[in-house]
mmCIF file of C-alpha atoms and ligand atoms in Angstrom:
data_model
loop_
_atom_site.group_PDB
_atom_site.id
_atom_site.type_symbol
_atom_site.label_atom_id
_atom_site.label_comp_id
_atom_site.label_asym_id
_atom_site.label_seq_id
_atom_site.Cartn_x
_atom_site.Cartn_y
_atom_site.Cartn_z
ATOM 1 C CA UNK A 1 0.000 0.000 0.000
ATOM 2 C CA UNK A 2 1.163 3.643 -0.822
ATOM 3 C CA UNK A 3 2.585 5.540 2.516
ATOM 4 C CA UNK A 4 0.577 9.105 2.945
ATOM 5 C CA UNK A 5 2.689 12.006 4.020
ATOM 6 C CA UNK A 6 0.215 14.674 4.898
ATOM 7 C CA UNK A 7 1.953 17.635 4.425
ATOM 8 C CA UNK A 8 0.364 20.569 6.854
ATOM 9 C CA UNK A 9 2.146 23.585 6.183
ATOM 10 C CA UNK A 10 -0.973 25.386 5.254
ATOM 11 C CA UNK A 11 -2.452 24.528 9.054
ATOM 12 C CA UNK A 12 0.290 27.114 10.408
ATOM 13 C CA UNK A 13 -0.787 29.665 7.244
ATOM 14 C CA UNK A 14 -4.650 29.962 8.709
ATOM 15 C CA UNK A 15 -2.464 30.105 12.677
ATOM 16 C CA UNK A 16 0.041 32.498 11.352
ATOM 17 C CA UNK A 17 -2.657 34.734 9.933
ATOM 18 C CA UNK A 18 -3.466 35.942 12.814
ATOM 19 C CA UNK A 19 -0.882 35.397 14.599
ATOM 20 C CA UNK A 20 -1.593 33.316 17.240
ATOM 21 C CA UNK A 21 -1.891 29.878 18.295
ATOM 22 C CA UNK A 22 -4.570 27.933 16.681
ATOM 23 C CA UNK A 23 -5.269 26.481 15.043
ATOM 24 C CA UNK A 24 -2.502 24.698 16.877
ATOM 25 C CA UNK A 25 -0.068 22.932 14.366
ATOM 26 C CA UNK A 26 1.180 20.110 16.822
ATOM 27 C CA UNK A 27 -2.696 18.562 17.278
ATOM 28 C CA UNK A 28 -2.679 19.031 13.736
ATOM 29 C CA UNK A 29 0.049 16.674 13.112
ATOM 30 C CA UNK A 30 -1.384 14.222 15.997
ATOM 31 C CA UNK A 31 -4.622 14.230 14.373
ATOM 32 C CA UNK A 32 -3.747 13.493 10.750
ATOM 33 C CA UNK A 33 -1.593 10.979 12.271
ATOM 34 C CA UNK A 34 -4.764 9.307 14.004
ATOM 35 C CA UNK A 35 -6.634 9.143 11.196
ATOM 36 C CA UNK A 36 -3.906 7.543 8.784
ATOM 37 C CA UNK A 37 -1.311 9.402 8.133
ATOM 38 C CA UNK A 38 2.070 7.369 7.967
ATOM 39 C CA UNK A 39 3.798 10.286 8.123
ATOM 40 C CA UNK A 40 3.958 14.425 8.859
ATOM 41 C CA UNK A 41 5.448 16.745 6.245
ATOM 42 C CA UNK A 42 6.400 20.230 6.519
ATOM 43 C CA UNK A 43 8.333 22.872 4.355
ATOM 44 C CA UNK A 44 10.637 25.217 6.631
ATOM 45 C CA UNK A 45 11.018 28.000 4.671
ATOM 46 C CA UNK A 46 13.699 30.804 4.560
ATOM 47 C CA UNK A 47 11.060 33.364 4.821
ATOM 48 C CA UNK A 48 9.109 30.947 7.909
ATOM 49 C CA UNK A 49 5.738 31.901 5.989
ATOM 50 C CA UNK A 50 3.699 29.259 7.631
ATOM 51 C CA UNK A 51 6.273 26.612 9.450
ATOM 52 C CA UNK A 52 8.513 28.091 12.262
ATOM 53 C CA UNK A 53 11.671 26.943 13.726
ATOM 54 C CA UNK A 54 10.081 25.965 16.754
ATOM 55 C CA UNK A 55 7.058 23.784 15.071
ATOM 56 C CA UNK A 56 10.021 21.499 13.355
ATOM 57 C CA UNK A 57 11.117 20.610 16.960
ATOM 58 C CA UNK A 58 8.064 20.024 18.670
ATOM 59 C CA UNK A 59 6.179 17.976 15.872
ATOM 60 C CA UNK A 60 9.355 16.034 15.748
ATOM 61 C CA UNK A 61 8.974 15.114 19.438
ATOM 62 C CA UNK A 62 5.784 14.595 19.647
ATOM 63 C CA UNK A 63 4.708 12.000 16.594
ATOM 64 C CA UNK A 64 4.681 8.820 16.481
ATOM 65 C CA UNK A 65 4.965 7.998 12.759
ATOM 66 C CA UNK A 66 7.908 9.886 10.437
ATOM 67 C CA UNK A 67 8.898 13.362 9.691
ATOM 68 C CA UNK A 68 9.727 14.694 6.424
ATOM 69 C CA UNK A 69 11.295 18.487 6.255
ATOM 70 C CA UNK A 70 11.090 19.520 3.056
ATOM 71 C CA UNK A 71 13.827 22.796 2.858
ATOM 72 C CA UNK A 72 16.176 24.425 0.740
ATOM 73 C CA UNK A 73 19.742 22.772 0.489
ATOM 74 C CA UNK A 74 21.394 26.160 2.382
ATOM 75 C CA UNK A 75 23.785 26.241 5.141
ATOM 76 C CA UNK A 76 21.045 27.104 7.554
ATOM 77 C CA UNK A 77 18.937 24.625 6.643
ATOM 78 C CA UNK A 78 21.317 21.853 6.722
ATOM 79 C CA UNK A 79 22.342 23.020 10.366
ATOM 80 C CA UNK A 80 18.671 22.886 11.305
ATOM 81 C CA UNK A 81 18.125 19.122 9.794
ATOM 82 C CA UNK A 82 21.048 17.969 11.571
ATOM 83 C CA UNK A 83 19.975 19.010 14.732
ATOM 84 C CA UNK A 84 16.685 17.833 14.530
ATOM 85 C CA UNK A 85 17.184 14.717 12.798
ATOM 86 C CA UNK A 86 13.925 14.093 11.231
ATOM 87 C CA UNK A 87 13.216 11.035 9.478
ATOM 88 C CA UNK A 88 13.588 12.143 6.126
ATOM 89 C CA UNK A 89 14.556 15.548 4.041
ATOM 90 C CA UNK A 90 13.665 16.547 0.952
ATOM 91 C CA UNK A 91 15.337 18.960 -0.840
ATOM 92 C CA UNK A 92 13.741 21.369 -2.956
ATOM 93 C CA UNK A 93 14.119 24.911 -4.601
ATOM 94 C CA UNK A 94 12.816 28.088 -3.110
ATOM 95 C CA UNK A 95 12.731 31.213 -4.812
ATOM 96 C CA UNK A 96 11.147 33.865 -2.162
ATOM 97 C CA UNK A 97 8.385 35.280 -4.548
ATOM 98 C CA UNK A 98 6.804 31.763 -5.036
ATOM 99 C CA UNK A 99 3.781 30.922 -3.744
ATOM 100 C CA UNK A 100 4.602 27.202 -3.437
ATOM 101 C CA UNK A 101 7.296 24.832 -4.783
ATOM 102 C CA UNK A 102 7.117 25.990 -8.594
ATOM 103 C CA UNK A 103 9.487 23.026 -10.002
ATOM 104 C CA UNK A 104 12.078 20.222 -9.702
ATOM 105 C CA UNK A 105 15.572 20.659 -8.095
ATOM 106 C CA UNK A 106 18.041 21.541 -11.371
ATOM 107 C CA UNK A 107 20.335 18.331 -9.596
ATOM 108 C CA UNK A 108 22.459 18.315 -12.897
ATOM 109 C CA UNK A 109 23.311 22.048 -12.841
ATOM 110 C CA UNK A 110 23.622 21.689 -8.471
ATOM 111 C CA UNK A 111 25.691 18.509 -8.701
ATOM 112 C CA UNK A 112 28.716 19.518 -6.727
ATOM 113 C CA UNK A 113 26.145 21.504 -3.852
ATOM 114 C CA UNK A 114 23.963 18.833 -3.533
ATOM 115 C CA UNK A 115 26.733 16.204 -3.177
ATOM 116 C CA UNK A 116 28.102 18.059 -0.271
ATOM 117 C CA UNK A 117 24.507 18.548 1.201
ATOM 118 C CA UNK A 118 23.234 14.974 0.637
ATOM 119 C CA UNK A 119 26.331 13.577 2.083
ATOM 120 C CA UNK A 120 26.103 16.113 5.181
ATOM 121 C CA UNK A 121 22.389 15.040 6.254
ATOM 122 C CA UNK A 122 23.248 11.071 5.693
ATOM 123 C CA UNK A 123 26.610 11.557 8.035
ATOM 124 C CA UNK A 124 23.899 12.777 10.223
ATOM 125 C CA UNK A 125 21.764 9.938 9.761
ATOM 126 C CA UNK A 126 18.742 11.255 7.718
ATOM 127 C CA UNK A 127 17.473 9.790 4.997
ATOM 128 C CA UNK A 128 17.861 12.600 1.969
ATOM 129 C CA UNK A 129 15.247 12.951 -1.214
ATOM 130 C CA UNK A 130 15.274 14.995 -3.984
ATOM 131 C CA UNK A 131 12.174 16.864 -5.599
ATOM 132 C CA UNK A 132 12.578 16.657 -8.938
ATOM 133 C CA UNK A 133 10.841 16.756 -12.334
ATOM 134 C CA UNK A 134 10.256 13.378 -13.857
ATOM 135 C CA UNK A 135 13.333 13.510 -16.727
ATOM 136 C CA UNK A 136 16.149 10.978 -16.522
ATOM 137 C CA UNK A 137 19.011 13.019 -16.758
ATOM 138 C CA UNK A 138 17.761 14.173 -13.783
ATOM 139 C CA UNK A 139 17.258 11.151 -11.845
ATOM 140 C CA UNK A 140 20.578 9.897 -13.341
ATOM 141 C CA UNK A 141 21.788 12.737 -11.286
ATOM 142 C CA UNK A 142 20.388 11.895 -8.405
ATOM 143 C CA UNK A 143 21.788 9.143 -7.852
ATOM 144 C CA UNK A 144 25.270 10.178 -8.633
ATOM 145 C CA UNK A 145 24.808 12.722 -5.824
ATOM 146 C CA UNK A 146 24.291 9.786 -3.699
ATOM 147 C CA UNK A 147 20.623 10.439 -2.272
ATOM 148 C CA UNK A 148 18.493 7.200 -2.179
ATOM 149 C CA UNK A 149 14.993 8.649 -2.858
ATOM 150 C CA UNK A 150 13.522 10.610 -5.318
ATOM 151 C CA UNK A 151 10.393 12.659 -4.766
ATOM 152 C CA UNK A 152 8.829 13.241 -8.273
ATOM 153 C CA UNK A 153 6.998 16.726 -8.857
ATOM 154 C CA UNK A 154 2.856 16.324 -9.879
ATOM 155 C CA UNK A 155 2.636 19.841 -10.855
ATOM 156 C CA UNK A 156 2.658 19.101 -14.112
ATOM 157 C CA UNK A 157 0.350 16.232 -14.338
ATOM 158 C CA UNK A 158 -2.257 17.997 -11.599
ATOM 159 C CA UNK A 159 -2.328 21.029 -13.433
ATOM 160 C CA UNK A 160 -3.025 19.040 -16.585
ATOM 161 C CA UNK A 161 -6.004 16.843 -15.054
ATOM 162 C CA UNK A 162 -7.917 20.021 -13.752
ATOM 163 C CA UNK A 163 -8.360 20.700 -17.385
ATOM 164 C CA UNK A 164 -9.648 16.969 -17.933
ATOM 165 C CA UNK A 165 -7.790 13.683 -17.269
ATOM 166 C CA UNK A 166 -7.270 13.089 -21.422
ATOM 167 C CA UNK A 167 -5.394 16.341 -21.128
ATOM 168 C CA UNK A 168 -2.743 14.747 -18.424
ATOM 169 C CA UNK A 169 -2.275 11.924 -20.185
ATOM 170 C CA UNK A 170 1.002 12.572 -21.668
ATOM 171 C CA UNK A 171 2.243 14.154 -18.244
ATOM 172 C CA UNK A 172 1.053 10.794 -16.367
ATOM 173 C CA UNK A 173 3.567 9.038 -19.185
ATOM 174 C CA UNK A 174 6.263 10.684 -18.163
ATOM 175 C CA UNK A 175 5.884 10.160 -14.736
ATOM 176 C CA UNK A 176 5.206 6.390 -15.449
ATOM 177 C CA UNK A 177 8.856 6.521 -17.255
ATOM 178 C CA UNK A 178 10.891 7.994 -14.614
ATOM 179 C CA UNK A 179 9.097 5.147 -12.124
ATOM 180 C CA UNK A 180 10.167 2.974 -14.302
ATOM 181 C CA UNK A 181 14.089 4.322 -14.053
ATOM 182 C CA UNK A 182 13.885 4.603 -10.750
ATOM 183 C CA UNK A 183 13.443 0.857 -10.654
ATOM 184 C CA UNK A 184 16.279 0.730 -13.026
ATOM 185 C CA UNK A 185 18.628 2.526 -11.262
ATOM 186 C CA UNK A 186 18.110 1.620 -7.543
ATOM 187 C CA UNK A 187 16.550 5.039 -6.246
ATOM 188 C CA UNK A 188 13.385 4.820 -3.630
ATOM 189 C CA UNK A 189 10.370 6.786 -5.249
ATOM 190 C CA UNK A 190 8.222 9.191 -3.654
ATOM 191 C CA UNK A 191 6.038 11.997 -5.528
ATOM 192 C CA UNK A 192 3.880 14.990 -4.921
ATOM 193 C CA UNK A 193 2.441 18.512 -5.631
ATOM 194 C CA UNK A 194 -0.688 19.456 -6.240
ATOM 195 C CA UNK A 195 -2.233 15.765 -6.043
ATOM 196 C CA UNK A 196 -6.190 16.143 -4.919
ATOM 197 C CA UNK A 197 -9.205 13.532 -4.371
ATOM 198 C CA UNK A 198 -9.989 13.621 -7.614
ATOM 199 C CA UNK A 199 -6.463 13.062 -9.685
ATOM 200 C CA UNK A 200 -4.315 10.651 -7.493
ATOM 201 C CA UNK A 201 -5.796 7.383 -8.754
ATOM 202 C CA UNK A 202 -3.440 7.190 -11.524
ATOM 203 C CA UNK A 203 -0.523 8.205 -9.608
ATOM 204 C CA UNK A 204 -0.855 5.367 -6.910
ATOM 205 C CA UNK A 205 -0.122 3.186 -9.687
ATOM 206 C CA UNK A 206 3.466 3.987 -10.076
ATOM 207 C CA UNK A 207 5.173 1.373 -10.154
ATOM 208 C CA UNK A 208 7.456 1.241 -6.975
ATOM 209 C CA UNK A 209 5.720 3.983 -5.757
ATOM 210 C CA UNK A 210 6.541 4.094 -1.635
ATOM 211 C CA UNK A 211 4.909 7.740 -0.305
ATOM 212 C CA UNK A 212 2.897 10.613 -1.675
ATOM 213 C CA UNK A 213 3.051 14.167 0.081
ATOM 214 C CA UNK A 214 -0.409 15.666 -0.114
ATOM 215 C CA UNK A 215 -0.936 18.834 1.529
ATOM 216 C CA UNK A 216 -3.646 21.801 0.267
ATOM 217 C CA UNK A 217 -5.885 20.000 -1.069
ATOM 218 C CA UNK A 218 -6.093 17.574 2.614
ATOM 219 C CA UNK A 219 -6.306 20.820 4.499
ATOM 220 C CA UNK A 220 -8.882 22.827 1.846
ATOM 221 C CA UNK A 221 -10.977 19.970 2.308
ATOM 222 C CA UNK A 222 -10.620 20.187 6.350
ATOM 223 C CA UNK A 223 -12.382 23.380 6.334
ATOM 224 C CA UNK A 224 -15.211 21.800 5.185
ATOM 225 C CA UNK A 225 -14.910 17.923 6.607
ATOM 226 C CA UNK A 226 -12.471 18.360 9.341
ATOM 227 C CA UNK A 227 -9.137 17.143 9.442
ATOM 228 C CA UNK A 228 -9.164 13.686 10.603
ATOM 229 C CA UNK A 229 -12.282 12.580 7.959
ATOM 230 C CA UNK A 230 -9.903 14.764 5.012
ATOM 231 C CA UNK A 231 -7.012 12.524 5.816
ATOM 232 C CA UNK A 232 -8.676 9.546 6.235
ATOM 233 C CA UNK A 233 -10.817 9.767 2.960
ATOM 234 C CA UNK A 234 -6.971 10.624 0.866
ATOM 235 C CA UNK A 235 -5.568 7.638 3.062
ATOM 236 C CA UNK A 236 -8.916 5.519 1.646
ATOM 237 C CA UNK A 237 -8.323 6.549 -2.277
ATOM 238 C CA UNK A 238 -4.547 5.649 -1.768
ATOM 239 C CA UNK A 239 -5.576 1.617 -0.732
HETATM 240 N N1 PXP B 301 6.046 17.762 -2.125
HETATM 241 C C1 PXP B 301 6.821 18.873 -2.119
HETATM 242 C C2 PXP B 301 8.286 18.712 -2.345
HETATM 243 C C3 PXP B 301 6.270 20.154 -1.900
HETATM 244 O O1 PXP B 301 7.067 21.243 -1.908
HETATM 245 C C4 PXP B 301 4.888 20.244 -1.632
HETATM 246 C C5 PXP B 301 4.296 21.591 -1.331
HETATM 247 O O2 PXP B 301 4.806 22.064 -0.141
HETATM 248 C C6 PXP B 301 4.128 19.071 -1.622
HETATM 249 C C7 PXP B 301 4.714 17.848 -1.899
HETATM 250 C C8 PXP B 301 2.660 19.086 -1.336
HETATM 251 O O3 PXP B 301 2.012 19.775 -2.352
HETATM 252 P P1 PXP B 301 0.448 20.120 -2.193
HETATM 253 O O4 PXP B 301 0.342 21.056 -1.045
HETATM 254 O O5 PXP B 301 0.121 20.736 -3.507
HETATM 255 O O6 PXP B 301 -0.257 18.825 -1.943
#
């Protein structure tokens, strides 16, 4: 069965609008957790837009399943992660004026960065994962930067499907290819962005597919259903 990160960076947007505490950010993890999450995401940011330093280290004590930190491969960053230790990083670009994570890590262009920052989180025990856009030179870079999992970007394919699924077909190919290499090449596969109710059955299907990350569209739905019912029916579509 396919692992569900629920990524909840967007429960510490709605707290950090006004400033406060709630809604609080650490129930939020221990709820998605009790309704089937195998695992809490969140993206510390340079700018600390929604995720603060201090959220990192108290989610981290407090779950019981795995924590991802998604972040930027800077020396701040990497000092953080070691510290911390959480489960898993993934690395990903960050441009300030984004709203979210626009595309794949360039790994070819960052090769001799990312070497030095994958090997600096593994001597630290953490398991390292690269965002990245489905191409093969790509994940042929990966792995000669040494991380063991991949985390292939969605965006493409999600914002294809909201058009109509015929539409994503060709993105959904190339996804299906670089799951394929992945196999091929020894690197663990993950994927994410922009994944909803409505497009992820054709993404569970990648083969060798271990976790998605699935954030906005579990807490959108929250506002509505609550949390614990918005993780568990995205937990219920990934079986
Ligand atoms: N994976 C990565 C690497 C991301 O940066 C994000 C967005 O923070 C996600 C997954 C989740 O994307 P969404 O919020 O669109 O589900």
């Amino acid at each position: 069965m396919v692992l569900l990160g629920v990524n909840i960076d967007h429960v510490a947007t709605l707290r950090n609008a006004r400033g406060g505490q709630e809604p609080d950010i650490v129930q939020a993890a221990l709820c998605a957790e009790r309704h089937g999450a195998d695992g809490i995401t969140i993206h510390l940011r340079e700018d600390r837009r929604h995720i603060k330093d201090a959220d990192v280290r108290q989610i981290q004590s407090v779950i019981q399943t795995r924590l991802n930190l998604e972040m930027a491969a800077t020396p701040e960053m990497i000092e953080i992660a070691r510290e911390v230790k959480p489960y898993m990083v993934t690395l990903v670009p960050e441009r300030r004026e984004e709203l979210t994570t626009e595309g794949g890590l360039d790994v070819v262009r960052l090769k001799d960065s990312l070497t030095r920052s994958v090997s600096a989180l593994t001597e630290a025990g953490i398991k390292v994962s690269l965002f990245v856009d489905p191409s093969i030179e790509q994940l042929n870079a990966c792995k000669a930067v040494g991380a063991p999992v991949v985390e292939l970007h969605t965006g493409e394919y999600a914002n294809a499907a909201i058009i109509n699924p015929e539409n994503a077909k060709p993105s959904l190919e190339q996804l299906f290819v670089a799951a394929r290499y992945c196999q091929e090449i020894g690197l663990e596969l993950n994927a994410g962005h922009g994944l909803t109710y409505e497009n992820v059955g054709p993404v569970v299907a990648l083969p060798g597919l271990i976790e998605l990350n699935i954030g906005h569209n579990i807490v959108a739905n929250a506002i509505f259903m609550g949390l614990g019912p918005a993780v568990a029916k995205m937990k219920a579509l990934l079986a």
